[in-house]
PDB file of C-alpha atoms in Angstrom:
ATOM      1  CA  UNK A  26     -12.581  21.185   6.071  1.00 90.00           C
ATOM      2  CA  UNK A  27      -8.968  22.879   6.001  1.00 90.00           C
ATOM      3  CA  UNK A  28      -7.526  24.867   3.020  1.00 91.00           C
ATOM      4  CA  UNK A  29      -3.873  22.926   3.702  1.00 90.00           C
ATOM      5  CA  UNK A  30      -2.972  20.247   1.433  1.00 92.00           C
ATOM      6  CA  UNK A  31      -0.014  19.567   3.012  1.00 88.00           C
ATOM      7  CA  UNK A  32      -2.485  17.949   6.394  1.00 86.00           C
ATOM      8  CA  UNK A  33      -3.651  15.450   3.536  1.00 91.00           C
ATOM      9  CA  UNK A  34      -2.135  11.476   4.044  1.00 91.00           C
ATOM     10  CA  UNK A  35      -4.662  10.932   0.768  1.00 95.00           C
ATOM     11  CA  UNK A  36      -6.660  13.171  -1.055  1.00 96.00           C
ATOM     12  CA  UNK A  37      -8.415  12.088  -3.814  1.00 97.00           C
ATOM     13  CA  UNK A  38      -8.961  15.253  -6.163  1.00 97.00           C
ATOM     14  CA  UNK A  39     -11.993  14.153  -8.261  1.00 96.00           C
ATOM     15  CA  UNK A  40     -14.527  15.042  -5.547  1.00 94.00           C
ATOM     16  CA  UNK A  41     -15.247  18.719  -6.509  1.00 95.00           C
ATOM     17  CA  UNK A  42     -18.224  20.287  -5.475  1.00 96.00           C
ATOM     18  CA  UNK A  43     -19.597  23.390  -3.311  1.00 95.00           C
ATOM     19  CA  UNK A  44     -19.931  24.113   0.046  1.00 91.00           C
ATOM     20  CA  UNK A  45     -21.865  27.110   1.659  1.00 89.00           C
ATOM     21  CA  UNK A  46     -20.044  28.690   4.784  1.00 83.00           C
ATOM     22  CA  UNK A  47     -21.304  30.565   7.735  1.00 79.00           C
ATOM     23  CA  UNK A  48     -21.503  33.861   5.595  1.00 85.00           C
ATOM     24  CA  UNK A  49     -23.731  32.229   3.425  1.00 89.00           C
ATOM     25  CA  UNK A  50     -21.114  32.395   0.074  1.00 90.00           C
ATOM     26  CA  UNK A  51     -20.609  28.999  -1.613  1.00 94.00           C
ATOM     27  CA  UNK A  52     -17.005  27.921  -1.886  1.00 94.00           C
ATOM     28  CA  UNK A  53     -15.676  25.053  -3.888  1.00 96.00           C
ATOM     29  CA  UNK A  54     -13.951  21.753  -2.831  1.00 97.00           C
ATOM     30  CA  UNK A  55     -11.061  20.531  -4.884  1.00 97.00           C
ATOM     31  CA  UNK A  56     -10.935  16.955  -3.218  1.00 97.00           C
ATOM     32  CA  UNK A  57     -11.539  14.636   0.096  1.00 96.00           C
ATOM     33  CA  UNK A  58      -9.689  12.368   1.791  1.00 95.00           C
ATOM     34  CA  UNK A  59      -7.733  11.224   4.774  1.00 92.00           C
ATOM     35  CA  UNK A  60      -5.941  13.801   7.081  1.00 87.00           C
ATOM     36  CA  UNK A  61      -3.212  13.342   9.740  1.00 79.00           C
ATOM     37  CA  UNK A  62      -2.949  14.902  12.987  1.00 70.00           C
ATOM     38  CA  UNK A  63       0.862  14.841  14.690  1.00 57.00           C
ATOM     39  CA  UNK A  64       0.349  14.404  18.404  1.00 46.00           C
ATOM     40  CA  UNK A  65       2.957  14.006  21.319  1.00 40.00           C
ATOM     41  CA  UNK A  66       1.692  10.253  21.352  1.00 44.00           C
ATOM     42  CA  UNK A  67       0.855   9.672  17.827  1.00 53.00           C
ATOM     43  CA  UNK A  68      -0.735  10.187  14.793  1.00 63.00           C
ATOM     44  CA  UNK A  69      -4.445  10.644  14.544  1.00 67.00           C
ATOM     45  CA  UNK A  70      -6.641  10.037  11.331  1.00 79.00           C
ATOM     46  CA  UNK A  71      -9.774  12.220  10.405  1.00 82.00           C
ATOM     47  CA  UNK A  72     -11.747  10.673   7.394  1.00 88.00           C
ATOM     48  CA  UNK A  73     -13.844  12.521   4.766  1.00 90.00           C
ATOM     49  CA  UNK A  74     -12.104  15.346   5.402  1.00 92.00           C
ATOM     50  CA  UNK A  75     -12.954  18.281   2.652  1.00 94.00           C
ATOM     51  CA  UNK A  76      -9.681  20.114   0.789  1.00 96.00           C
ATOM     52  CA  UNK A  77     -11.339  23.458   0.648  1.00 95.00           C
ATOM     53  CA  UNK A  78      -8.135  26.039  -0.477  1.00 95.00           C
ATOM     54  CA  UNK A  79     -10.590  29.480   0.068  1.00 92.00           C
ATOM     55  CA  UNK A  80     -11.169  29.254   3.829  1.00 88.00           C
ATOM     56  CA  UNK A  81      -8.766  30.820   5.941  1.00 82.00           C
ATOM     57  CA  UNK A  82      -9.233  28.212   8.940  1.00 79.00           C
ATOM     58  CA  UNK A  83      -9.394  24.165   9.315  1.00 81.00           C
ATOM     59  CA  UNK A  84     -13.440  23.643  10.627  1.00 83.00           C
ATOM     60  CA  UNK A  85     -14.071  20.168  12.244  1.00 81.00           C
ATOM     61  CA  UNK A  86     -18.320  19.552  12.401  1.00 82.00           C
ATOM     62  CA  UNK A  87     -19.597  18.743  15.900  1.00 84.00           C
ATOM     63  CA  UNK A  88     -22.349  17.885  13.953  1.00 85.00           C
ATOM     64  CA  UNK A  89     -20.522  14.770  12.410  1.00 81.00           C
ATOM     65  CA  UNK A  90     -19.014  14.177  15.161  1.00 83.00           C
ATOM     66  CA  UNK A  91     -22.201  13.173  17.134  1.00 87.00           C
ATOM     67  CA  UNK A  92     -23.671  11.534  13.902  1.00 86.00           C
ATOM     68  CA  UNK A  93     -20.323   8.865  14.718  1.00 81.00           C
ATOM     69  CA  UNK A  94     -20.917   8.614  17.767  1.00 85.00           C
ATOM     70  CA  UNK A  95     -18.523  10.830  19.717  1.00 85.00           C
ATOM     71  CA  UNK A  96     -19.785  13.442  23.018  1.00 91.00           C
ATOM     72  CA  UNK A  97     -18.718  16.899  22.850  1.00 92.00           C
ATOM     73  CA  UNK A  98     -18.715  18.870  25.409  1.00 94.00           C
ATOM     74  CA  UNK A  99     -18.499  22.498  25.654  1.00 94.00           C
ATOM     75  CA  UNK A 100     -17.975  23.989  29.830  1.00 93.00           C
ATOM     76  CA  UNK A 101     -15.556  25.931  31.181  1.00 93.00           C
ATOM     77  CA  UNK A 102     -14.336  27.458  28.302  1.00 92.00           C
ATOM     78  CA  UNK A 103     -12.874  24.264  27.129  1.00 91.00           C
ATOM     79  CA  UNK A 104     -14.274  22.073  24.173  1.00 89.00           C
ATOM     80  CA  UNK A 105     -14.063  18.518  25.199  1.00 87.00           C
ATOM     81  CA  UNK A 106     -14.478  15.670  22.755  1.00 85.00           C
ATOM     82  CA  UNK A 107     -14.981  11.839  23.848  1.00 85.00           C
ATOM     83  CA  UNK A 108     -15.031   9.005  21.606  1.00 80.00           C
ATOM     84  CA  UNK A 109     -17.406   6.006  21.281  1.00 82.00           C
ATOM     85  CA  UNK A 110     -15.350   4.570  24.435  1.00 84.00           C
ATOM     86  CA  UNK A 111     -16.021   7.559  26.496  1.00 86.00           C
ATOM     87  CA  UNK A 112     -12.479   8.310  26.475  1.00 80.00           C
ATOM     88  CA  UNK A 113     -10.960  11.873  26.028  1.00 81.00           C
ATOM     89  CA  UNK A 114      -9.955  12.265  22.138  1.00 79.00           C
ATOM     90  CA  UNK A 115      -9.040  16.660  23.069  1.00 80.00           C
ATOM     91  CA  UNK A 116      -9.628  18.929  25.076  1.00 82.00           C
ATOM     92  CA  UNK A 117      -9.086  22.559  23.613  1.00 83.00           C
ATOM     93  CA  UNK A 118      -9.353  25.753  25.312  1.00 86.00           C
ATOM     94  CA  UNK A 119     -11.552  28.511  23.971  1.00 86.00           C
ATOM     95  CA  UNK A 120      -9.733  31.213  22.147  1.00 84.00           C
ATOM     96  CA  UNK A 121     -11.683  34.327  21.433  1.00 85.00           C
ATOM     97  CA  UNK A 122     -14.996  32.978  20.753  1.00 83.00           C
ATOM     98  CA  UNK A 123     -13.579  29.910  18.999  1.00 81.00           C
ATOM     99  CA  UNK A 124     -11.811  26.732  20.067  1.00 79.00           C
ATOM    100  CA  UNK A 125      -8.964  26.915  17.758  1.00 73.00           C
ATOM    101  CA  UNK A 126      -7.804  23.671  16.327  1.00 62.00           C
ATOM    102  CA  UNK A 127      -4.735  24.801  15.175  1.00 58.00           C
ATOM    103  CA  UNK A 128      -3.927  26.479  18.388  1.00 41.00           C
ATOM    104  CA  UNK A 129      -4.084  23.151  20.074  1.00 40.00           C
ATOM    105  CA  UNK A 130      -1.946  21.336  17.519  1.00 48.00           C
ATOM    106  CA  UNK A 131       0.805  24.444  18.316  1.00 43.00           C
ATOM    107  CA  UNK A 132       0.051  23.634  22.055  1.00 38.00           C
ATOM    108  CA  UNK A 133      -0.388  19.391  22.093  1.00 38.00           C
ATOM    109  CA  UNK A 134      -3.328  19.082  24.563  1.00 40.00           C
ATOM    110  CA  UNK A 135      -4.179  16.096  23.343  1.00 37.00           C
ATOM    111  CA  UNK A 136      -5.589  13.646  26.297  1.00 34.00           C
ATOM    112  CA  UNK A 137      -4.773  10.046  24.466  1.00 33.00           C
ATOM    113  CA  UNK A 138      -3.094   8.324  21.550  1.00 33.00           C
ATOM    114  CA  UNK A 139      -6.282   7.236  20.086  1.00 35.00           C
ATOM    115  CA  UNK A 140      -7.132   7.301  16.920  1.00 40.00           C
ATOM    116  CA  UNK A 141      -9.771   9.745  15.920  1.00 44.00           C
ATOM    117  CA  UNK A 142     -12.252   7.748  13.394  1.00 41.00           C
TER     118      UNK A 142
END
């Protein structure tokens, strides 16, 4: 989910729907599509992503994640995710309590120019 339309390569507005959030208040999606990630390699692709303008931060679900297939891996204060291959897709460090996705795209630590999914 992110709230910036701007991340979007396609979005197609027509899915609108609700989503509950970890508060428990439902908030509404305006659309779905394709998002791209700038890397110091790359460009990464994350599909199905949800346009969600009310949250304040971009969420990525471990959840879905593991339903495709990928390991993630949470030690040392670091949240490491592997694809299919068993190679390194990012490794983020732990902010706070959270592992900030939009610290690491300020920061690059991406480990390869793969594409996401």
């Amino acid at each position: 989910m992110t709230h910036d339309q701007e991340l979007f390569r396609e979005l197609d507005k027509s899915h609108v729907s609700k989503v509950r959030i970890g508060n428990g208040d439902l908030i509404t999606i305006e659309g779905k599509g394709i998002v791209t990630i700038e890397s110091c390699a790359s460009t990464k692709l994350i599909y199905d992503v949800l346009y969600v303008p009310k949250i304040h931060q971009n969420l990525l679900s471990m959840g879905q994640l593991i339903k495709k297939g990928f390991k993630v891996i949470l030690e040392n204060k670091h949240c490491l995710i592997k694809n299919v291959n068993d190679k390194e897709v990012f490794n983020i460090k732990m902010t706070g309590k959270s592992f900030s996705f939009d610290h690491w795209r300020r920061s690059k630590q991406l480990i390869q120019p793969i594409q996401l999914l």
